[in-house]
Every structure is written in C-alpha cells, then in structure tokens.
Short mmCIF file of C-alpha atoms in Angstrom, two decimals:
data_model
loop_
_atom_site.label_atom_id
_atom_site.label_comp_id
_atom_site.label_asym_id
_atom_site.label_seq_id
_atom_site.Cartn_x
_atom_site.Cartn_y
_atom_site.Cartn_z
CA UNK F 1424 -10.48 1.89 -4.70
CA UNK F 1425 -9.09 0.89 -8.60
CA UNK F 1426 -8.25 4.02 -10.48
CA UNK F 1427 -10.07 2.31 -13.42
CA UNK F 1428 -13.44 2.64 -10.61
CA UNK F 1429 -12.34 5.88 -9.59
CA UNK F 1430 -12.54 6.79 -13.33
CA UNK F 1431 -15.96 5.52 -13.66
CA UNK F 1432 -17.46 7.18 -11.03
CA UNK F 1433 -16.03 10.34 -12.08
CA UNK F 1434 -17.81 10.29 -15.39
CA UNK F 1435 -21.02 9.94 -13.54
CA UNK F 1436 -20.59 12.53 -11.66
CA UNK F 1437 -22.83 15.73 -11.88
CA UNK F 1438 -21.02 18.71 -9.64
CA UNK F 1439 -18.12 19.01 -8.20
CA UNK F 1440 -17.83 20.85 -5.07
CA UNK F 1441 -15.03 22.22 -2.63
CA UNK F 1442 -16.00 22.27 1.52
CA UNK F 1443 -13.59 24.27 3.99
CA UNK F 1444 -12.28 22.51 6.90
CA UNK F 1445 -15.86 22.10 9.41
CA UNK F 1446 -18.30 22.33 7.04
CA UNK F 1447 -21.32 20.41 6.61
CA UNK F 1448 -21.56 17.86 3.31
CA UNK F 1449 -24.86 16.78 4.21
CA UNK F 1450 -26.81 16.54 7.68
CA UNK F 1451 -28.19 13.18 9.90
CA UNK F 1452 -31.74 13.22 8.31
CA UNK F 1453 -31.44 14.65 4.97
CA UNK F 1454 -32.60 12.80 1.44
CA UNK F 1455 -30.13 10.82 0.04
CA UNK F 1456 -30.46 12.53 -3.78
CA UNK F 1457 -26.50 12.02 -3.99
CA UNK F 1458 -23.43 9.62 -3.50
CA UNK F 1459 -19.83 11.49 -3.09
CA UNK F 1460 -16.26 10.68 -4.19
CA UNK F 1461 -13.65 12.07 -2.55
CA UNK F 1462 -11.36 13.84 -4.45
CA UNK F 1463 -9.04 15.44 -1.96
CA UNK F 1464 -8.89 16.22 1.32
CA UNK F 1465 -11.05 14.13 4.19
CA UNK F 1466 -14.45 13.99 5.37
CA UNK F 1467 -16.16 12.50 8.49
CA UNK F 1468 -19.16 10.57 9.01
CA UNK F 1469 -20.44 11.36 12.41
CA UNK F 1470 -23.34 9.71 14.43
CA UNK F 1471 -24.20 12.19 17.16
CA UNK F 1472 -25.45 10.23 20.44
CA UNK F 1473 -27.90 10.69 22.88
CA UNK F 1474 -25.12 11.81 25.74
CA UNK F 1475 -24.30 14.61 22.99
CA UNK F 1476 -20.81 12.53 22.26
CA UNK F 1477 -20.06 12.11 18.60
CA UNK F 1478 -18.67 8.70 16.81
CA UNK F 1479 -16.90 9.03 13.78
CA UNK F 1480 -18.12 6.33 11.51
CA UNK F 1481 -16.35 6.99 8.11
CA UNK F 1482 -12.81 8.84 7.14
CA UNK F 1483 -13.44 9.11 3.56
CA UNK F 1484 -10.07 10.24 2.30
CA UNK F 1485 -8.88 10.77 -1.49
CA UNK F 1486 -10.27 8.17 -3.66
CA UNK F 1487 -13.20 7.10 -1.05
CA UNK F 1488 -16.61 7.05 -1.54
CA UNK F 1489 -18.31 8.90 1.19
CA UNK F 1490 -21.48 7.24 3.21
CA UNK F 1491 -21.89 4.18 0.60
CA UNK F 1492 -23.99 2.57 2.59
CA UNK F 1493 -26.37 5.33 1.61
CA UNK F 1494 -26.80 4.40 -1.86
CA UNK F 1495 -30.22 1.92 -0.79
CA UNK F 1496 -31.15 4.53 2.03
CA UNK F 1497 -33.75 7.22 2.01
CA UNK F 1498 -32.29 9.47 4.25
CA UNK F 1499 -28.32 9.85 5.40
CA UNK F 1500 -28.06 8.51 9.01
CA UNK F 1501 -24.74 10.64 9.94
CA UNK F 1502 -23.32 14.04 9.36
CA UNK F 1503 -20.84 14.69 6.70
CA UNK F 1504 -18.38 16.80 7.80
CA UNK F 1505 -15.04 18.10 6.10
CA UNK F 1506 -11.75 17.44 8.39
CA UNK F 1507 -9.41 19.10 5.78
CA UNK F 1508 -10.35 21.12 2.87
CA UNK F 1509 -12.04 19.00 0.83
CA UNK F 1510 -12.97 18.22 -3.04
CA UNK F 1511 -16.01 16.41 -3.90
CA UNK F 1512 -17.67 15.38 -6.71
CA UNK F 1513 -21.70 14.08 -6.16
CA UNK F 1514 -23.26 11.26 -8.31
CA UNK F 1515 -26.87 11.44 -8.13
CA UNK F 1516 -27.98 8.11 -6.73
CA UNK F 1517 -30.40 6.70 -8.94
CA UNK F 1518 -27.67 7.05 -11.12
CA UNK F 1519 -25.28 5.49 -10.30
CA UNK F 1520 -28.16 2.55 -8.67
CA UNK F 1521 -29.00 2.38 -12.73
CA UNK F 1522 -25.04 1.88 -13.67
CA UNK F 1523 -24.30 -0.56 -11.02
CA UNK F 1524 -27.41 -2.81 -12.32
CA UNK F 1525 -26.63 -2.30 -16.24
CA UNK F 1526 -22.72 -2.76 -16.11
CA UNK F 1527 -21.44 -5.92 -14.68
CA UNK F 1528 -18.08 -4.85 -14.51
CA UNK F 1529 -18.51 -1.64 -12.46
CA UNK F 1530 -21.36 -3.91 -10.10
CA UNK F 1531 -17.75 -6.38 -9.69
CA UNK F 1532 -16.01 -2.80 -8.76
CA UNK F 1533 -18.80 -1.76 -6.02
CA UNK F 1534 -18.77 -5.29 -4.28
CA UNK F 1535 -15.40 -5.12 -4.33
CA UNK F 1536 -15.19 -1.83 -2.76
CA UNK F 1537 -17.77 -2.57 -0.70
CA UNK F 1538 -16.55 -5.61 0.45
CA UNK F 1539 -12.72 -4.13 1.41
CA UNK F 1540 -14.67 -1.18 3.62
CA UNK F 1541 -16.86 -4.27 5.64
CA UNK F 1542 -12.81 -5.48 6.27
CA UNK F 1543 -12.15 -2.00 7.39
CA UNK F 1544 -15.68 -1.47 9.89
CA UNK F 1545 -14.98 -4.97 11.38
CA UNK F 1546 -11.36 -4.16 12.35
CA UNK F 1547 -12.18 -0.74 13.50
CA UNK F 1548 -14.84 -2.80 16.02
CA UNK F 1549 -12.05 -5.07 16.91
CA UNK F 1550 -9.65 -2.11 17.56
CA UNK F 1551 -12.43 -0.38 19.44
CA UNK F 1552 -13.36 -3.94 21.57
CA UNK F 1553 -9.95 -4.00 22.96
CA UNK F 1554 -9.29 -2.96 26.17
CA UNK F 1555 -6.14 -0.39 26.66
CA UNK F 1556 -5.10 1.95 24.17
CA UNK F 1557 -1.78 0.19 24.50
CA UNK F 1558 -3.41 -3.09 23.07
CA UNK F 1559 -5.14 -1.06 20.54
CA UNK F 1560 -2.25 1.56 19.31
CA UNK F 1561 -0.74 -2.14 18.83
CA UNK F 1562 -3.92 -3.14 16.81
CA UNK F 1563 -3.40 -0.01 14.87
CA UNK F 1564 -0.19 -0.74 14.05
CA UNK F 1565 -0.37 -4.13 13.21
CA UNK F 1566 -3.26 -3.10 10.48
CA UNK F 1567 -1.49 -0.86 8.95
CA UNK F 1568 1.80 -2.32 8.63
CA UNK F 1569 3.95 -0.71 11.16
CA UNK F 1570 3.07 2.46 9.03
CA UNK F 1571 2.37 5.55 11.02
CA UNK F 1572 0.53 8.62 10.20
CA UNK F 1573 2.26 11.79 9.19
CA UNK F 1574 2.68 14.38 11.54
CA UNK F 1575 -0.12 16.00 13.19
CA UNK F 1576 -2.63 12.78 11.99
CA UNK F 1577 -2.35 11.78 15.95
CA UNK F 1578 -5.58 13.02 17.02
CA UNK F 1579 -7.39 11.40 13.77
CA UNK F 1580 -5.54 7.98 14.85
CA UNK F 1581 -7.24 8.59 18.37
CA UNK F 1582 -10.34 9.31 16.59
CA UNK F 1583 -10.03 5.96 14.57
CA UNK F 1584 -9.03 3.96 17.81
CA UNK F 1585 -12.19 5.43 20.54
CA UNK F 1586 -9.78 6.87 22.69
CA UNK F 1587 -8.74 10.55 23.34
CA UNK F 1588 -5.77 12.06 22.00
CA UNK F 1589 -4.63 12.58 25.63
CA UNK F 1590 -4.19 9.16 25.89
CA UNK F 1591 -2.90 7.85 22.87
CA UNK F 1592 -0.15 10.49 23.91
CA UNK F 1593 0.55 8.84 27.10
CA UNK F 1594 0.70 5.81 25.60
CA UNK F 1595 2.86 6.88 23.02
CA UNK F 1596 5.18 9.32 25.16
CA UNK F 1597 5.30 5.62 27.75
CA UNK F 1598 6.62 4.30 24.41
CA UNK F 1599 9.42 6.21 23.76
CA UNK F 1600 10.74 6.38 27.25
CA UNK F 1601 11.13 2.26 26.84
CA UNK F 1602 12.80 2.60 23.85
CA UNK F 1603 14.89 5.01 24.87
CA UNK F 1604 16.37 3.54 28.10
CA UNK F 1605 16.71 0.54 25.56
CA UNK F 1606 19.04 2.02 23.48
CA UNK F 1607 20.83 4.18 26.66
CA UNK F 1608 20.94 1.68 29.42
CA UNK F 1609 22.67 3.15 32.81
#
C-alpha cells in the first residue's frame, strides 16, 4: 500500500488499538461497524470449517488493511486474530465508504489496493492448486523473488502454502541435503 494511502487512512481513523499475540480483532458473524489498518505486527483472517480445520484467508501485516472485502458487508465472514502483537487503528466504515465516493484520488488508491490483493488471493489459489509442497515451496519462491522469510516465519510460509509445517520441513531439510552433496561430492 502507498504511504501517501497509508496516510489517508490514518487520518480517518477513530481508535487505535494494541491486541496481544491470540487475541480476537473481531469474530465470524459480528457487524462490520469498522475497517482496520495495520500498523504493526500481523493479524489473521480465519474461516473455521465444518471438519473444525481452520483456513487462513488474510495475513494483514504492517501497512495492510485487514478484511477489505468487508467494507460492502454486513457482517465479517472470518475471525480476526493477532499472530504477533499487533497495532491497529479502526476506520468506521461508513466512513471511509463516504471518502472513497467523495475523493477520486483516494477511490484510485482503494482499486489499486484492491486490485494488487485479487493478484495476491489468485496466486495463493494457484500455490494451494499445486500438487507437492515441493512444486509449491517452488511457487513460493518464485513469487516472492527468491526472498525467504526471516527466521522462525516457516510455519506462517506453511500456513500461506496449505501444507503443514512438518512438511514444508521435509521438503526443505530434502533441500539442503541436495545442495549439500552438490557442493561436497564423494
């Protein structure tokens, strides 16, 4: 998201609030009365299914707005739940609904925005459609530049990927053994 965005949604905004590492932003069900930014930290969106297995669908990280598709929903359709310790700030809705139709420049922003995070859902499906977690750690890799996540952001990656952390391990630990009988041939 711009900075010259992140600016304008930060005069909007009405509270700011801090959430520990597991707590609750908002629950599946609730009224959408508000529309977060990210300040710091990270914060799932989780749809809870049937089988009782839970799908993360959002990472809002610093800079993100959390559950945008919200904004023209009653009620939120996922739990909001703080990975990290977290800073928020809330925009109430109607709001920020009135901005985006009176400022043409900060609608350009949203689409924008909203356009880049439709990028990021459809490539998370693709990642997700693939069939090993070798061809999706590849995937993963590929999307974000050969860039990987700092330490201890493994599990997270998993997360982001549909597999377990167990595996993405194996896959990785498979990794280095090539490598290293690559660069130490008998």
């Amino acid at each position: 998201m711009s900075d010259q965005m992140i600016e304008q949604l930060r005069r909007l905004a009405s509270n700011e609030m801090s959430f520990g590492e597991g707590e609750v932003v908002f629950a599946q069900g609730s009224k959408v009365s508000f529309i977060y930014l990210v300040v710091h930290g990270s914060v799932r969106l989780l749809r809870h299914q049937s089988d009782g297995a839970a799908i993360v669908m959002q990472r809002a990280t610093a800079g993100s707005v959390l559950a945008e598709a919200s904004l023209f929903s009653h009620r939120y359709h996922c739990d909001a739940v703080a990975l990290l310790p977290s800073k928020l700030v809330s925009i109430r809705k109607t709001l920020l609904v009135d901005q985006i139709f009176g400022n043409p420049e900060l609608a350009r922003m949203w689409n924008a925005y909203m356009a880049r995070e439709i990028q990021h859902a459809r490539r998370s499906a693709e990642i997700i459609s693939l069939r090993t977690v070798a061809a999706r750690l590849d995937a993963w890799i590929a999307w974000n530049d050969g860039k990987f996540p700092p330490k201890g952001e493994w599990k997270t990656v998993a997360e982001d990927m549909g597999t377990s952390p167990e595996a993405l391990y194996r896959e990785l630990s498979k990794r280095r053994a090539v490598r290293s009988k690559r660069a130490n041939p008998a």
